[in-house]
Coordinates of C-alpha atoms in Angstrom, one line a residue:
X296 CA -0.9 52.3 26.3
X297 CA 0.8 49.9 24.0
X298 CA -0.5 46.4 23.8
X299 CA 2.8 44.9 22.8
X300 CA 4.1 42.2 25.1
X301 CA 7.1 43.3 27.2
X302 CA 9.6 40.4 27.4
X303 CA 11.9 42.2 29.8
X304 CA 10.2 41.1 33.1
X305 CA 10.0 37.5 31.9
X306 CA 13.6 37.4 30.9
X307 CA 14.6 38.9 34.2
X308 CA 12.6 36.3 36.1
X309 CA 14.1 33.5 34.1
X310 CA 17.6 34.8 34.7
X311 CA 17.0 35.0 38.4
X312 CA 15.7 31.5 38.4
X313 CA 18.8 30.3 36.5
X314 CA 21.0 31.9 39.1
X315 CA 19.1 30.5 42.0
X316 CA 19.1 27.0 40.5
X317 CA 22.7 26.7 41.5
X318 CA 21.8 27.1 45.1
X319 CA 21.5 23.9 47.2
X320 CA 20.6 24.3 50.8
X321 CA 21.6 22.0 53.6
X322 CA 24.9 20.4 54.7
X323 CA 27.2 18.7 52.3
X324 CA 28.2 15.2 53.3
X325 CA 31.6 14.6 54.7
X326 CA 32.9 11.3 56.2
X327 CA 33.2 11.8 60.0
X328 CA 36.7 11.9 61.4
X329 CA 37.5 8.8 63.4
X330 CA 40.0 8.6 66.3
X331 CA 43.6 8.0 65.1
X332 CA 44.2 4.2 65.3
X333 CA 47.3 2.4 64.1
X334 CA 46.4 -1.1 65.2
X335 CA 44.1 -3.5 66.9
X336 CA 45.7 -3.9 70.3
X337 CA 47.3 -1.6 73.0
X338 CA 50.4 -3.8 72.7
X339 CA 52.1 -5.0 69.5
X340 CA 50.9 -8.4 68.5
X341 CA 53.3 -11.1 67.2
X342 CA 53.7 -11.2 63.4
X343 CA 53.1 -14.9 63.4
X344 CA 51.3 -17.5 65.6
X345 CA 52.7 -20.4 67.5
X346 CA 53.1 -23.7 65.7
X347 CA 52.4 -27.3 66.6
X348 CA 53.8 -30.6 65.1
X349 CA 50.5 -31.7 63.5
X350 CA 48.6 -31.2 60.3
X351 CA 47.1 -27.7 60.3
X352 CA 49.5 -26.7 63.1
X353 CA 51.7 -24.5 60.9
X354 CA 52.4 -21.0 62.1
X355 CA 50.2 -18.3 60.5
X356 CA 51.9 -15.1 59.5
X357 CA 50.1 -11.7 59.4
X358 CA 50.9 -9.6 56.3
X359 CA 50.1 -5.9 57.0
X360 CA 48.1 -4.0 54.3
X361 CA 47.8 -7.1 52.1
X362 CA 44.7 -7.1 49.9
X363 CA 42.1 -9.8 50.3
X364 CA 40.9 -12.1 47.6
X365 CA 37.3 -12.0 46.6
X366 CA 37.1 -15.8 46.8
X367 CA 39.0 -15.9 50.1
X368 CA 37.4 -19.2 51.1
X369 CA 39.5 -21.0 48.4
X370 CA 42.5 -20.5 50.6
X371 CA 41.2 -23.5 52.6
X372 CA 42.0 -25.5 49.5
X373 CA 38.7 -27.5 49.5
X374 CA 37.0 -28.0 46.2
X375 CA 33.7 -29.2 48.0
X376 CA 33.8 -26.0 50.0
X377 CA 34.2 -23.8 46.9
X378 CA 31.4 -25.7 45.2
X379 CA 29.0 -25.2 48.1
X380 CA 29.8 -21.5 48.4
X381 CA 29.1 -21.0 44.6
X382 CA 25.8 -23.0 45.0
X383 CA 24.8 -20.7 47.8
X384 CA 25.5 -17.6 45.8
X385 CA 23.5 -18.9 42.9
X386 CA 20.5 -20.3 44.7
X387 CA 20.1 -18.7 48.1
X388 CA 17.0 -16.5 48.2
X389 CA 18.6 -13.8 50.4
X390 CA 20.9 -12.9 47.4
X391 CA 17.9 -12.6 45.1
X392 CA 16.1 -10.4 47.7
X393 CA 19.1 -8.1 48.1
X394 CA 19.5 -7.8 44.3
X395 CA 15.8 -6.9 44.1
X396 CA 16.2 -4.3 46.9
X397 CA 19.1 -2.8 44.9
X398 CA 17.1 -2.5 41.7
X399 CA 14.2 -0.9 43.7
X400 CA 16.6 1.7 45.0
X401 CA 18.1 2.4 41.6
X402 CA 14.6 2.8 40.0
X403 CA 13.7 5.2 42.8
X404 CA 16.7 7.3 41.9
X405 CA 15.7 7.4 38.2
X406 CA 12.1 8.3 39.2
X407 CA 13.3 11.2 41.3
X408 CA 15.5 12.5 38.6
X409 CA 12.5 12.9 36.4
X410 CA 11.4 15.9 38.5
X411 CA 14.3 17.9 36.9
X412 CA 12.3 17.9 33.7
X413 CA 8.9 19.4 32.8
X414 CA 5.9 17.2 32.9
X415 CA 3.9 17.1 29.6
X416 CA 0.4 15.7 29.4
X417 CA -2.0 15.4 26.5
X418 CA -5.7 15.0 26.9
X419 CA -8.7 14.7 24.7
X420 CA -12.3 15.1 26.0
X421 CA -15.4 14.5 23.8
X422 CA -18.7 15.5 25.3
X423 CA -22.4 15.5 24.4
X424 CA -24.4 18.0 26.3
X425 CA -28.0 19.1 26.7
X426 CA -28.7 22.6 28.2
X427 CA -32.1 23.4 29.4
X428 CA -33.8 26.4 27.7
X429 CA -34.2 28.0 31.1
X430 CA -30.4 28.1 31.4
X431 CA -29.8 30.1 28.3
X432 CA -26.4 31.8 27.9
X433 CA -24.4 28.7 28.9
X434 CA -24.0 27.3 25.4
X435 CA -20.7 27.5 23.4
X436 CA -22.1 30.2 21.1
X437 CA -20.8 30.8 17.6
X438 CA -18.4 28.2 16.2
X439 CA -15.6 28.7 13.7
X440 CA -17.8 27.6 10.7
X441 CA -20.5 30.1 11.5
X442 CA -23.0 27.8 13.2
X443 CA -24.6 29.0 16.4
X444 CA -25.1 26.7 19.4
X445 CA -27.4 28.3 21.9
X446 CA -30.7 27.9 23.6
X447 CA -33.8 29.3 21.8
X448 CA -36.2 32.0 23.1
X449 CA -39.6 31.3 21.5
X450 CA -42.2 34.0 20.9
X451 CA -44.4 34.6 24.0
X452 CA -48.0 33.2 23.9
X453 CA -49.4 36.8 24.2
X454 CA -47.8 37.4 20.8
X455 CA -49.1 34.3 19.2
X456 CA -46.3 32.0 20.3
X457 CA -46.6 28.5 21.9
X458 CA -45.1 26.8 25.0
X459 CA -42.5 26.0 25.9
X460 CA -41.2 29.5 26.1
X461 CA -37.5 28.6 25.9
X462 CA -36.2 25.6 23.9
X463 CA -33.2 23.5 25.0
X464 CA -30.1 22.8 22.9
X465 CA -28.2 19.5 22.4
X466 CA -24.7 19.7 21.0
X467 CA -21.4 17.8 20.8
X468 CA -18.1 19.4 21.9
X469 CA -14.5 18.3 21.6
X470 CA -11.6 19.6 23.6
X471 CA -7.9 18.6 23.2
X472 CA -5.1 20.2 25.1
X473 CA -1.4 19.9 25.9
X474 CA -0.4 20.8 29.5
X475 CA 3.2 21.5 30.5
X476 CA 4.2 21.9 34.2
X477 CA 7.6 22.7 35.5
X478 CA 8.9 23.3 39.1
X479 CA 12.4 24.9 39.0
X480 CA 14.6 23.4 41.7
X481 CA 15.6 26.9 42.9
X482 CA 16.9 25.9 46.4
X483 CA 18.0 22.4 45.5
X484 CA 15.4 20.4 47.3
X485 CA 15.0 18.0 44.5
X486 CA 18.8 17.7 44.1
X487 CA 19.0 16.8 47.8
X488 CA 16.2 14.3 47.4
X489 CA 18.1 12.6 44.5
X490 CA 21.3 12.7 46.6
X491 CA 19.5 10.9 49.4
X492 CA 18.1 8.3 47.1
X493 CA 21.5 7.8 45.5
X494 CA 22.9 7.2 48.9
X495 CA 20.1 4.6 49.6
X496 CA 21.0 2.9 46.3
X497 CA 24.6 2.8 47.4
X498 CA 23.5 1.4 50.7
X499 CA 21.6 -1.4 49.0
X500 CA 24.6 -2.2 46.8
X501 CA 26.7 -2.6 50.0
X502 CA 23.9 -4.6 51.6
X503 CA 24.1 -7.0 48.6
X504 CA 27.9 -7.3 49.1
X505 CA 27.3 -7.9 52.8
X506 CA 24.9 -10.6 51.9
X507 CA 27.5 -12.4 49.8
X508 CA 30.1 -12.0 52.6
X509 CA 27.8 -13.3 55.3
X510 CA 26.6 -16.2 53.1
X511 CA 30.1 -17.3 52.3
X512 CA 31.1 -17.0 56.0
X513 CA 28.1 -19.0 57.1
X514 CA 28.8 -21.8 54.5
X515 CA 32.5 -21.9 55.6
X516 CA 31.5 -22.0 59.3
X517 CA 29.0 -24.8 58.6
X518 CA 31.6 -26.8 56.6
X519 CA 34.1 -26.5 59.4
X520 CA 31.5 -27.4 61.9
X521 CA 30.5 -30.5 59.9
X522 CA 34.1 -31.6 59.7
X523 CA 34.6 -31.1 63.5
X524 CA 31.4 -32.9 64.4
X525 CA 32.2 -35.8 62.1
X526 CA 35.6 -36.2 63.9
X527 CA 34.0 -35.8 67.3
X528 CA 31.3 -38.5 66.5
X529 CA 33.9 -40.9 65.3
X530 CA 36.1 -40.4 68.4
X531 CA 33.2 -40.5 70.8
X532 CA 32.0 -43.8 69.3
X533 CA 35.5 -45.2 69.8
X534 CA 35.4 -44.1 73.4
X535 CA 32.0 -45.8 73.9
X536 CA 33.4 -49.0 72.3
X537 CA 36.4 -48.9 74.7
X538 CA 34.1 -48.3 77.7
X539 CA 31.9 -51.2 76.6
X540 CA 34.9 -53.5 76.5
X541 CA 36.0 -52.2 79.9
X542 CA 32.5 -53.0 81.4
X543 CA 32.5 -56.4 79.9
X544 CA 36.0 -57.1 81.3
X545 CA 35.1 -55.9 84.8
X546 CA 31.9 -58.1 84.7
X547 CA 34.1 -61.1 84.1
X548 CA 36.6 -60.1 86.8
X549 CA 33.7 -59.5 89.2
X550 CA 32.4 -63.0 88.6
X551 CA 36.0 -64.4 89.1
X552 CA 36.4 -62.4 92.3
X553 CA 39.2 -60.1 90.9
X554 CA 37.1 -56.9 90.9
X555 CA 34.6 -55.3 93.2
X556 CA 31.1 -54.1 92.4
X557 CA 32.3 -50.5 93.0
X558 CA 34.9 -50.9 90.2
X559 CA 32.2 -52.2 87.8
X560 CA 29.8 -49.4 88.8
X561 CA 32.4 -46.7 88.2
X562 CA 33.1 -48.1 84.7
X563 CA 29.4 -48.4 83.9
X564 CA 29.0 -44.8 84.9
X565 CA 31.9 -43.8 82.5
X566 CA 30.1 -45.8 79.7
X567 CA 26.8 -44.1 80.4
X568 CA 28.5 -40.6 80.3
X569 CA 30.2 -41.4 77.0
X570 CA 27.1 -42.8 75.5
X571 CA 25.2 -39.7 76.6
X572 CA 27.5 -37.5 74.5
X573 CA 26.6 -39.2 71.2
X574 CA 23.0 -38.2 70.6
X575 CA 23.7 -34.4 71.0
X576 CA 26.6 -34.7 68.6
X577 CA 24.6 -36.6 66.1
X578 CA 21.7 -34.1 66.4
X579 CA 24.1 -31.2 65.8
X580 CA 25.6 -33.0 62.8
X581 CA 22.2 -33.5 61.2
X582 CA 21.1 -30.0 61.9
X583 CA 24.3 -28.7 60.5
X584 CA 23.6 -30.7 57.3
X585 CA 20.1 -29.2 57.2
X586 CA 21.7 -25.7 57.5
X587 CA 24.0 -26.4 54.5
X588 CA 21.1 -27.5 52.4
X589 CA 19.2 -24.4 53.3
X590 CA 22.2 -22.1 52.6
X591 CA 22.5 -23.6 49.2
X592 CA 18.8 -23.0 48.5
X593 CA 18.0 -26.7 48.5
X594 CA 15.1 -28.7 49.9
X595 CA 15.6 -31.0 53.0
X596 CA 14.7 -34.3 51.3
X597 CA 17.6 -34.0 48.7
X598 CA 21.0 -34.9 50.1
X599 CA 23.9 -32.4 49.5
X600 CA 26.6 -34.4 47.7
X601 CA 29.5 -32.5 49.3
X602 CA 30.9 -33.6 52.6
X603 CA 33.7 -32.3 54.8
X604 CA 36.6 -33.8 56.8
X605 CA 39.1 -31.9 58.9
X606 CA 41.9 -33.4 56.9
X607 CA 40.5 -32.0 53.7
X608 CA 40.6 -28.4 54.9
X609 CA 43.9 -26.6 54.7
X610 CA 44.9 -23.8 57.1
X611 CA 45.8 -20.6 55.3
X612 CA 49.4 -19.8 56.1
X613 CA 49.5 -16.1 55.4
X614 CA 46.7 -13.9 56.6
X615 CA 46.0 -10.3 55.4
X616 CA 45.8 -7.6 58.1
X617 CA 44.3 -4.4 56.8
X618 CA 45.1 -1.1 58.5
X619 CA 42.3 0.5 60.4
X620 CA 42.1 3.3 57.8
X621 CA 41.6 0.6 55.1
X622 CA 39.1 -1.3 57.2
X623 CA 36.7 1.7 57.2
X624 CA 36.6 1.6 53.4
X625 CA 36.5 -2.2 53.1
X626 CA 33.8 -3.4 55.5
X627 CA 30.4 -3.3 53.7
X628 CA 28.6 -2.6 57.0
X629 CA 30.7 0.4 57.7
X630 CA 30.3 1.7 54.1
X631 CA 26.6 1.1 54.4
X632 CA 26.4 3.1 57.6
X633 CA 28.2 5.9 55.9
X634 CA 25.7 5.9 53.1
X635 CA 22.9 6.0 55.6
X636 CA 24.7 9.1 57.1
X637 CA 24.9 10.6 53.6
X638 CA 21.2 10.1 53.1
X639 CA 20.3 11.6 56.4
X640 CA 22.5 14.7 55.6
X641 CA 20.7 15.1 52.3
X642 CA 17.3 14.9 54.0
X643 CA 18.2 17.9 56.1
X644 CA 18.6 19.9 52.9
X645 CA 15.2 18.6 51.7
X646 CA 13.6 19.8 54.9
X647 CA 15.2 23.2 54.7
X648 CA 14.2 23.6 51.0
X649 CA 10.6 22.8 51.9
X650 CA 10.5 25.9 54.2
X651 CA 11.6 28.2 51.4
X652 CA 9.5 29.6 48.5
X653 CA 8.3 27.0 46.0
X654 CA 8.2 28.0 42.3
X655 CA 6.1 26.5 39.5
X656 CA 5.4 27.3 35.9
X657 CA 2.3 25.9 34.1
X658 CA 1.3 26.2 30.4
X659 CA -1.7 24.9 28.5
X660 CA -2.3 24.9 24.7
X661 CA -5.1 23.3 22.9
X662 CA -8.3 23.6 20.9
X663 CA -12.1 23.3 21.4
X664 CA -14.9 23.0 18.9
X665 CA -18.3 21.3 18.3
X666 CA -16.7 19.3 15.5
X667 CA -13.5 17.2 15.8
X668 CA -11.9 18.6 12.7
X669 CA -12.4 22.2 13.7
X670 CA -10.7 22.1 17.1
X671 CA -7.5 23.7 15.9
X672 CA -9.0 26.4 13.7
X673 CA -8.1 29.9 14.7
X674 CA -11.4 30.2 16.4
X675 CA -10.9 27.0 18.5
X676 CA -7.3 27.4 19.7
X677 CA -6.5 28.6 23.2
X678 CA -3.5 28.8 25.6
X679 CA -2.6 29.9 29.1
X680 CA 0.8 30.5 30.8
X681 CA 1.0 31.0 34.5
X682 CA 3.8 31.3 37.1
X683 CA 3.4 30.7 40.8
X684 CA 5.4 31.4 43.9
X685 CA 4.3 29.9 47.2
X686 CA 5.9 30.8 50.6
X687 CA 4.6 28.9 53.6
X688 CA 3.7 31.5 56.3
X689 CA 1.9 29.4 58.9
X690 CA 1.5 25.6 59.1
X691 CA 1.4 25.0 62.8
X692 CA 5.1 24.3 63.0
X693 CA 5.0 21.3 60.7
X694 CA 7.9 22.2 58.4
X695 CA 10.0 23.5 61.3
X696 CA 9.7 20.4 63.3
X697 CA 10.3 18.2 60.3
X698 CA 13.6 20.0 59.8
X699 CA 14.5 19.5 63.4
X700 CA 13.6 15.8 63.1
X701 CA 15.8 15.5 60.0
X702 CA 18.7 17.2 61.9
X703 CA 18.3 14.7 64.8
X704 CA 18.2 11.8 62.3
X705 CA 21.5 13.1 61.0
X706 CA 23.0 13.1 64.5
X707 CA 21.6 9.6 65.0
X708 CA 23.1 8.3 61.7
X709 CA 26.5 9.9 62.7
X710 CA 26.4 8.1 66.0
X711 CA 25.4 4.8 64.4
X712 CA 28.3 5.2 61.9
X713 CA 30.8 5.7 64.6
X714 CA 29.4 2.7 66.5
X715 CA 29.7 0.5 63.4
X716 CA 33.3 1.5 63.0
X717 CA 34.1 0.8 66.6
X718 CA 32.4 -2.6 66.3
X719 CA 34.4 -3.3 63.1
X720 CA 37.7 -2.6 64.9
X721 CA 36.6 -4.8 67.8
X722 CA 35.7 -7.7 65.4
X723 CA 39.2 -7.7 63.9
X724 CA 40.8 -7.4 67.3
X725 CA 38.7 -10.3 68.6
X726 CA 39.7 -12.4 65.6
X727 CA 43.4 -11.7 66.0
X728 CA 43.4 -12.5 69.7
X729 CA 41.4 -15.7 69.0
X730 CA 43.8 -16.8 66.2
X731 CA 46.8 -16.4 68.5
X732 CA 45.0 -18.2 71.4
X733 CA 43.9 -21.0 69.1
X734 CA 47.5 -21.6 68.0
X735 CA 48.5 -22.0 71.6
X736 CA 45.5 -24.2 72.4
X737 CA 46.3 -26.4 69.5
X738 CA 49.9 -26.8 70.7
X739 CA 48.7 -27.7 74.1
X740 CA 46.2 -30.2 72.6
X741 CA 49.0 -31.8 70.5
X742 CA 51.2 -32.1 73.6
X743 CA 48.3 -33.8 75.5
X744 CA 47.7 -36.2 72.6
X745 CA 51.4 -37.0 72.5
X746 CA 51.6 -37.7 76.2
X747 CA 48.5 -39.9 76.3
X748 CA 49.7 -41.8 73.2
X749 CA 53.1 -42.4 74.9
X750 CA 51.3 -43.6 78.0
X751 CA 49.1 -45.9 76.0
X752 CA 52.1 -47.4 74.2
X753 CA 54.0 -48.0 77.4
X754 CA 51.0 -49.7 79.0
X755 CA 50.5 -51.8 75.9
X756 CA 54.1 -53.0 76.3
X757 CA 53.6 -53.7 80.0
X758 CA 50.5 -55.7 79.1
X759 CA 52.5 -57.8 76.7
X760 CA 54.9 -58.6 79.5
X761 CA 52.1 -59.3 82.0
X762 CA 52.8 -56.4 84.3
X763 CA 49.3 -54.8 83.9
X764 CA 45.9 -56.1 83.0
X765 CA 43.7 -55.4 79.9
X766 CA 41.7 -52.8 81.9
X767 CA 44.7 -50.5 82.3
X768 CA 45.2 -50.5 78.6
X769 CA 41.6 -49.7 77.9
X770 CA 41.8 -46.8 80.4
X771 CA 44.9 -45.5 78.6
X772 CA 43.2 -45.8 75.2
X773 CA 40.2 -43.9 76.5
X774 CA 42.4 -41.1 77.8
X775 CA 44.1 -41.0 74.4
X776 CA 40.8 -40.7 72.5
X777 CA 39.7 -37.9 74.9
X778 CA 42.9 -36.1 73.9
X779 CA 42.2 -36.7 70.2
X780 CA 38.7 -35.3 70.7
X781 CA 40.2 -32.1 72.2
X782 CA 42.8 -32.0 69.4
X783 CA 40.1 -32.1 66.7
X784 CA 38.1 -29.4 68.4
X785 CA 41.2 -27.2 68.6
X786 CA 41.9 -27.7 64.9
X787 CA 38.3 -26.8 64.0
X788 CA 38.3 -23.7 66.2
X789 CA 41.5 -22.5 64.5
X790 CA 40.0 -22.9 61.1
X791 CA 36.8 -21.2 62.2
X792 CA 38.5 -18.2 63.7
X793 CA 40.7 -17.8 60.6
X794 CA 37.5 -17.6 58.5
X795 CA 36.1 -15.1 61.0
X796 CA 39.1 -12.9 60.4
X797 CA 38.4 -12.8 56.6
X798 CA 34.8 -11.8 57.4
X799 CA 35.9 -9.2 59.9
X800 CA 38.2 -7.6 57.3
X801 CA 35.4 -7.3 54.7
X802 CA 36.0 -10.4 52.6
X803 CA 37.5 -8.8 49.5
X804 CA 34.3 -7.9 47.8
X805 CA 35.9 -4.9 46.1
X806 CA 38.1 -7.3 44.1
X807 CA 35.1 -9.0 42.5
X808 CA 34.6 -7.7 39.1
X809 CA 32.1 -8.7 36.3
X810 CA 30.4 -11.2 38.4
X811 CA 32.9 -14.0 37.8
X812 CA 32.1 -15.5 41.2
X813 CA 28.3 -15.4 41.3
X814 CA 27.5 -15.1 37.6
X815 CA 24.4 -13.2 38.5
X816 CA 25.3 -9.9 39.9
X817 CA 23.3 -7.0 38.5

């Protein structure tokens, strides 16, 4: 029988492994088909909103399929607003947290890719050993330089020897070796795991974009709220001042006998009601300022220099309106849900691969000797090469049920994706309906303000001619200020719902390149 090594079986095995390496079990990810949708309402919506003869009452026109600016908040034409948004991007901890989460996911992908390559380890082990004489035969034996390391058997006492019968041995020994291990990805389990982790990294990237979008939307909403509250506080204070004058006037009339106690009580009640409105408004204003400081990453004992007035916020005249098919690709939450679906799909492949045979190849090469410099002499070198195939036969159903769990997770992710898409369509539809309704509400508020102003001016003229008393004018002024209060609220609501539309459409994050907005994107 020849002792020559036959390479044919090894070559055949390697060829089979190479062919199988192209096999990847499990489903390939495909974006789910969504119901055909051409718009956001069962009935066609007007291409523009109603208008009103007041600042910020211009009609807004919807431009279908228009792209969205990355810095969409600049359309409100407020430098303080732009400054606060940029401060929030630079200093808000949620951005830093999302960036760190993205880097973690990216590093996990790189780590998993390492399993495509062999693992190589080097080790060196020096030892000093004493073997009892009674354990003879366990010593290293003859070394490469001819020395013998072994226990000693002394001459028995009956033959003139002396105790102990066997002598121990003490020796040093050095072992150095290189170990190589490789697990061929025959059925694509590792490829699917990398695919899942890449999907998670893409998910974290989209979560970062969603963080920017949400942060910008929150800052814009807080700025509009501040402007609205500032106007409401000023108007409410004017109403309180008018009611105070009315009470004082009725008190004088009551003393003179021209007014009844009931008239005075009614006016005092109106003053109390108006005064009651101020503390909640002032509380909301201060809490809103606290929110702005928090959004920009600031502390609460340092004032934010930027402030906001309704007159300083312009209403965007042209609004983008993405098609439903575009919205699915634009919204970061929808895209993130799709990446979660992708990861779940890949995990099904991982679970299937774990039930199939597992292959591994291990090799060791090194040297061992009693002296360091002799480890790699011919007498000290050694090697081993082993291949292993493992097929699970019985594990109590662990792998089978893990596969089923992965398949159910895929169904769950699919349902969550479709739910996210449906919610995205609803958000846009709600914003469009709100913008149209806001325009009509603003027009009605303008008309109410106009009529109360006309009434106030007529009563003022009558007062000048002596036809009415001062109290009638004060009541007219109070009604006019109430109308102004409703007008400011309508203006703020229109601005807020316009910002909500930009958020619902995805905010234009795909147009931000190179980090020119944040200056800190990874």
